[in-house]
CSV table of C-alpha atoms in Angstrom, one decimal:
chain,number,residue,atom,x,y,z
D,1,MET,CA,-11.0,-50.9,-151.2
D,2,LYS,CA,-9.4,-50.0,-147.9
D,3,HIS,CA,-6.5,-52.4,-147.9
D,4,VAL,CA,-5.0,-55.5,-149.6
D,5,SER,CA,-4.6,-58.4,-147.2
D,6,GLY,CA,-2.7,-60.8,-149.5
D,7,LEU,CA,-1.1,-61.1,-153.0
D,8,TYR,CA,-0.8,-64.4,-154.8
D,9,ILE,CA,0.6,-65.7,-158.1
D,10,ILE,CA,-0.5,-69.2,-159.1
D,11,ASP,CA,1.1,-70.8,-162.1
D,12,GLY,CA,2.5,-74.3,-162.5
D,13,ASP,CA,4.5,-73.5,-165.7
D,14,THR,CA,8.3,-73.1,-165.8
D,15,VAL,CA,10.0,-70.5,-168.0
D,16,GLU,CA,11.0,-71.9,-171.4
D,17,GLU,CA,13.0,-70.4,-174.1
D,18,HIS,CA,10.0,-69.7,-176.4
D,19,ASN,CA,8.5,-67.6,-173.5
D,20,LEU,CA,11.3,-65.0,-173.9
D,21,THR,CA,9.8,-63.7,-177.2
D,22,ARG,CA,6.3,-63.1,-176.0
D,23,GLN,CA,6.4,-62.7,-172.2
D,24,CYS,CA,8.5,-60.6,-169.8
D,25,PHE,CA,11.2,-63.1,-168.8
D,26,GLN,CA,15.0,-63.1,-169.2
D,27,LYS,CA,17.3,-65.9,-170.4
D,28,GLU,CA,18.5,-66.6,-166.8
D,29,ASP,CA,14.9,-67.3,-165.8
D,30,ILE,CA,14.7,-70.4,-168.0
D,31,GLY,CA,13.9,-73.6,-166.0
D,32,TYR,CA,12.5,-71.7,-163.0
D,33,PRO,CA,8.8,-71.5,-162.0
D,34,LYS,CA,7.1,-68.6,-163.6
D,35,ALA,CA,5.2,-67.8,-160.4
D,36,SER,CA,8.4,-67.6,-158.4
D,37,VAL,CA,10.2,-65.5,-160.9
D,38,LEU,CA,7.4,-63.0,-161.2
D,39,ALA,CA,6.8,-62.7,-157.5
D,40,GLU,CA,10.5,-62.0,-156.9
D,41,VAL,CA,10.6,-59.3,-159.5
D,42,LEU,CA,7.5,-57.6,-158.2
D,43,ASN,CA,8.6,-57.8,-154.6
D,44,ASP,CA,12.1,-56.4,-155.4
D,45,ALA,CA,10.9,-53.6,-157.6
D,46,PHE,CA,7.9,-52.4,-155.6
D,47,GLY,CA,8.5,-53.5,-152.1
D,48,LEU,CA,5.4,-55.8,-152.1
D,49,TYR,CA,4.8,-59.2,-150.7
D,50,TRP,CA,3.6,-61.5,-153.4
D,51,ARG,CA,3.4,-65.2,-152.5
D,52,ALA,CA,4.2,-67.6,-155.3
D,53,TYR,CA,2.4,-71.0,-155.7
D,54,PRO,CA,4.2,-72.8,-158.5
D,55,THR,CA,1.4,-75.3,-159.1
D,56,TYR,CA,-1.4,-75.9,-161.4
D,57,LEU,CA,-4.9,-75.0,-160.2
D,58,THR,CA,-7.2,-78.1,-160.4
D,59,SER,CA,-10.1,-77.4,-158.0
D,60,VAL,CA,-12.0,-74.7,-156.2
D,61,SER,CA,-11.0,-76.2,-152.8
D,62,GLN,CA,-7.3,-75.9,-153.7
D,63,LEU,CA,-7.8,-72.2,-154.4
D,64,GLU,CA,-9.7,-71.7,-151.2
D,65,ASP,CA,-6.9,-73.3,-149.2
D,66,MET,CA,-4.3,-71.1,-150.9
D,67,LEU,CA,-6.1,-67.8,-150.3
D,68,GLU,CA,-7.1,-68.5,-146.6
D,69,LEU,CA,-9.9,-65.9,-146.8
D,70,GLU,CA,-11.2,-64.2,-143.7
D,71,ASP,CA,-14.6,-62.7,-143.0
D,72,GLY,CA,-14.8,-59.4,-144.9
D,73,ASP,CA,-12.2,-60.3,-147.5
D,74,ILE,CA,-13.2,-59.7,-151.1
D,75,PRO,CA,-11.1,-61.9,-153.4
D,76,VAL,CA,-9.9,-60.2,-156.6
D,77,ILE,CA,-8.9,-62.7,-159.3
D,78,LEU,CA,-6.8,-61.8,-162.4
D,79,GLY,CA,-7.2,-64.7,-164.7
D,80,CYS,CA,-4.6,-65.0,-167.4
D,81,VAL,CA,-5.1,-68.7,-168.1
D,82,ASP,CA,-4.8,-70.5,-171.4
D,83,ASN,CA,-7.3,-73.3,-171.0
D,84,HIS,CA,-11.0,-73.3,-170.3
D,85,GLY,CA,-10.8,-76.0,-167.7
D,86,CYS,CA,-8.9,-73.7,-165.3
D,87,ARG,CA,-11.1,-70.8,-166.4
D,88,LEU,CA,-14.2,-72.7,-165.2
D,89,ILE,CA,-12.6,-73.4,-161.9
D,90,LEU,CA,-12.1,-69.7,-161.4
D,91,GLU,CA,-15.7,-69.1,-162.5
D,92,SER,CA,-17.0,-71.7,-160.0
D,93,PHE,CA,-15.0,-70.0,-157.2
D,94,PHE,CA,-16.6,-66.7,-158.3
D,95,MET,CA,-20.1,-68.2,-158.1
D,96,LYS,CA,-19.5,-69.9,-154.7
D,97,ASN,CA,-18.5,-66.6,-153.0
D,98,ASP,CA,-21.0,-63.9,-152.1
D,99,ASN,CA,-18.4,-61.2,-152.8
D,100,CYS,CA,-15.9,-61.6,-155.6
D,101,ILE,CA,-14.2,-59.6,-158.4
D,102,TYR,CA,-12.9,-61.6,-161.4
D,103,TYR,CA,-11.0,-60.1,-164.3
D,104,ASP,CA,-10.5,-62.7,-167.0
D,105,SER,CA,-8.1,-62.0,-169.9
D,106,ALA,CA,-7.9,-64.1,-173.0
D,107,ASN,CA,-6.2,-63.4,-176.3
D,108,GLU,CA,-5.0,-64.9,-179.5
D,109,PHE,CA,-2.2,-63.7,-181.8
D,110,ILE,CA,-3.2,-60.0,-182.1
D,111,SER,CA,-6.6,-59.6,-180.4
D,112,GLY,CA,-8.5,-60.5,-177.3
D,113,GLU,CA,-10.9,-59.5,-174.5
D,114,VAL,CA,-10.8,-58.7,-170.8
D,115,VAL,CA,-14.1,-59.7,-169.1
D,116,MET,CA,-14.8,-57.9,-165.8
D,117,SER,CA,-17.2,-59.8,-163.6
D,118,TYR,CA,-18.5,-58.6,-160.2
D,119,LYS,CA,-20.5,-60.2,-157.4
D,120,ILE,CA,-21.4,-58.2,-154.3
D,121,LYS,CA,-23.4,-59.4,-151.3
D,122,GLY,CA,-24.6,-62.4,-153.3
D,123,ASN,CA,-25.8,-60.3,-156.2
D,124,GLN,CA,-24.0,-60.9,-159.5
D,125,ILE,CA,-23.6,-57.5,-161.3
D,126,SER,CA,-22.0,-58.6,-164.5
D,127,PRO,CA,-21.6,-61.8,-166.5
D,128,LEU,CA,-18.7,-64.2,-166.6
D,129,ARG,CA,-16.9,-65.1,-169.8
D,130,SER,CA,-18.8,-68.3,-170.2
D,131,GLU,CA,-22.0,-66.4,-170.0
D,132,ILE,CA,-20.9,-64.1,-172.8
D,133,PHE,CA,-19.1,-66.7,-175.0
D,134,SER,CA,-21.1,-69.9,-174.2
D,135,ASP,CA,-19.2,-71.8,-176.9
D,136,ILE,CA,-16.3,-72.3,-174.5
D,137,LEU,CA,-18.4,-74.8,-172.6
D,138,GLN,CA,-18.4,-77.0,-175.6
D,139,GLY,CA,-14.6,-77.2,-175.9
D,140,ASP,CA,-11.9,-79.1,-174.1
D,141,LEU,CA,-12.6,-78.6,-170.4
D,142,ARG,CA,-9.7,-80.7,-169.1
D,143,ASN,CA,-7.3,-79.1,-166.6
D,144,VAL,CA,-3.6,-79.0,-167.4
D,145,THR,CA,-2.8,-82.2,-165.3
D,146,GLU,CA,-5.1,-84.2,-167.5
D,147,LEU,CA,-3.3,-83.3,-170.8
D,148,SER,CA,-0.6,-85.4,-172.3
D,149,CYS,CA,2.9,-84.2,-172.7
D,150,GLU,CA,2.3,-83.8,-176.4
D,151,GLU,CA,-0.8,-81.7,-175.8
D,152,MET,CA,0.9,-79.5,-173.2
D,153,ASN,CA,3.8,-78.8,-175.6
D,154,VAL,CA,1.5,-77.4,-178.3
D,155,SER,CA,2.0,-73.7,-178.3
D,156,THR,CA,-0.6,-71.2,-179.6
D,157,PRO,CA,1.2,-68.3,-181.3
D,158,GLN,CA,0.9,-65.0,-179.3
D,159,HIS,CA,2.5,-61.7,-180.0
D,160,ILE,CA,4.3,-60.0,-177.0
D,161,SER,CA,2.5,-56.7,-177.8
D,162,VAL,CA,-1.0,-58.2,-177.4
D,163,ASN,CA,0.1,-59.9,-174.1
D,164,MET,CA,1.3,-56.5,-172.8
D,165,LEU,CA,-1.8,-54.7,-174.0
D,166,ALA,CA,-4.0,-57.2,-172.1
D,167,GLY,CA,-1.8,-56.6,-169.1
D,168,LEU,CA,-2.2,-52.9,-169.3
D,169,ILE,CA,-5.9,-53.2,-169.4
D,170,LEU,CA,-5.9,-55.4,-166.3
D,171,LEU,CA,-3.5,-52.9,-164.6
D,172,SER,CA,-5.9,-50.0,-165.4
D,173,ALA,CA,-8.9,-51.9,-164.1
D,174,VAL,CA,-7.1,-52.9,-160.8
D,175,THR,CA,-5.7,-49.4,-160.3
D,176,GLN,CA,-9.2,-47.9,-160.6
D,177,LEU,CA,-10.5,-50.5,-158.2
D,178,ILE,CA,-7.9,-50.1,-155.5
D,179,THR,CA,-7.3,-46.3,-155.7
D,180,ASP,CA,-10.7,-45.0,-156.6
D,181,ASN,CA,-13.1,-47.8,-155.7
D,182,ILE,CA,-14.3,-47.8,-159.3
D,183,VAL,CA,-15.8,-50.9,-160.9
D,184,LYS,CA,-16.6,-51.1,-164.6
D,185,PRO,CA,-18.7,-54.2,-165.2
D,186,GLY,CA,-18.5,-55.6,-168.7
D,187,MET,CA,-15.8,-56.3,-171.3
D,188,VAL,CA,-12.9,-54.6,-173.1
D,189,SER,CA,-12.2,-55.8,-176.6
D,190,PHE,CA,-8.8,-55.0,-178.0
D,191,ASN,CA,-6.6,-55.5,-181.1
D,192,ALA,CA,-2.9,-54.8,-181.0
D,193,GLN,CA,-2.6,-54.6,-184.8
D,194,THR,CA,-5.3,-52.1,-185.5
D,195,PHE,CA,-4.9,-50.3,-182.1
D,196,ASN,CA,-8.7,-50.6,-181.5
D,197,GLN,CA,-9.9,-50.9,-178.0
D,198,GLU,CA,-13.5,-50.7,-176.9
D,199,TYR,CA,-15.4,-51.0,-173.6
D,200,PHE,CA,-18.8,-52.7,-173.6
D,201,PRO,CA,-20.7,-52.2,-170.3
D,202,LEU,CA,-22.5,-55.4,-169.5
D,203,CYS,CA,-24.8,-55.8,-166.5
D,204,ILE,CA,-27.2,-58.5,-165.4
D,205,SER,CA,-30.7,-57.3,-164.8
D,206,SER,CA,-32.0,-57.8,-161.3
């Protein structure tokens, strides 16, 4: 990749006290939009220009309006979402574009996977998460704005170590992509308790 034309963080959540034990936020961040906090930290620390969108993603067209892609741009999506409704919006965006790179991270308390999907010149090289784990299509596919307050407040336990491990895998994949133009289609499975990490190359036959 020759250059990066834009950096965006999209997240409608605000920082809450329980986030401090499993995500990289500080007490003074409570009540502020997660996207804005993270963008400020990244920009101050690394001299970058991340743009924050403190809103929930509810449609493909909304994402297209935010990114404002130009001819020749290849969108790279890092999905760290916690509901399949939003995940399927990102997958729909991937399928709609001739060129797209989508790293989707999902984890539970101690384990998870990062699925690395590629589509170049209209050819899909590797599968999406829903094509590997088709059972997610049978679950709750509502987006966040369709959930009740009670449902939104239900918190699935996660350990900070597994969140950070998922983040390191994403960082490694993006670093290889940007600095060395290396893509690794497939999936990385990881477990923060057993220290196991395994890469599965997965490609779609032409």
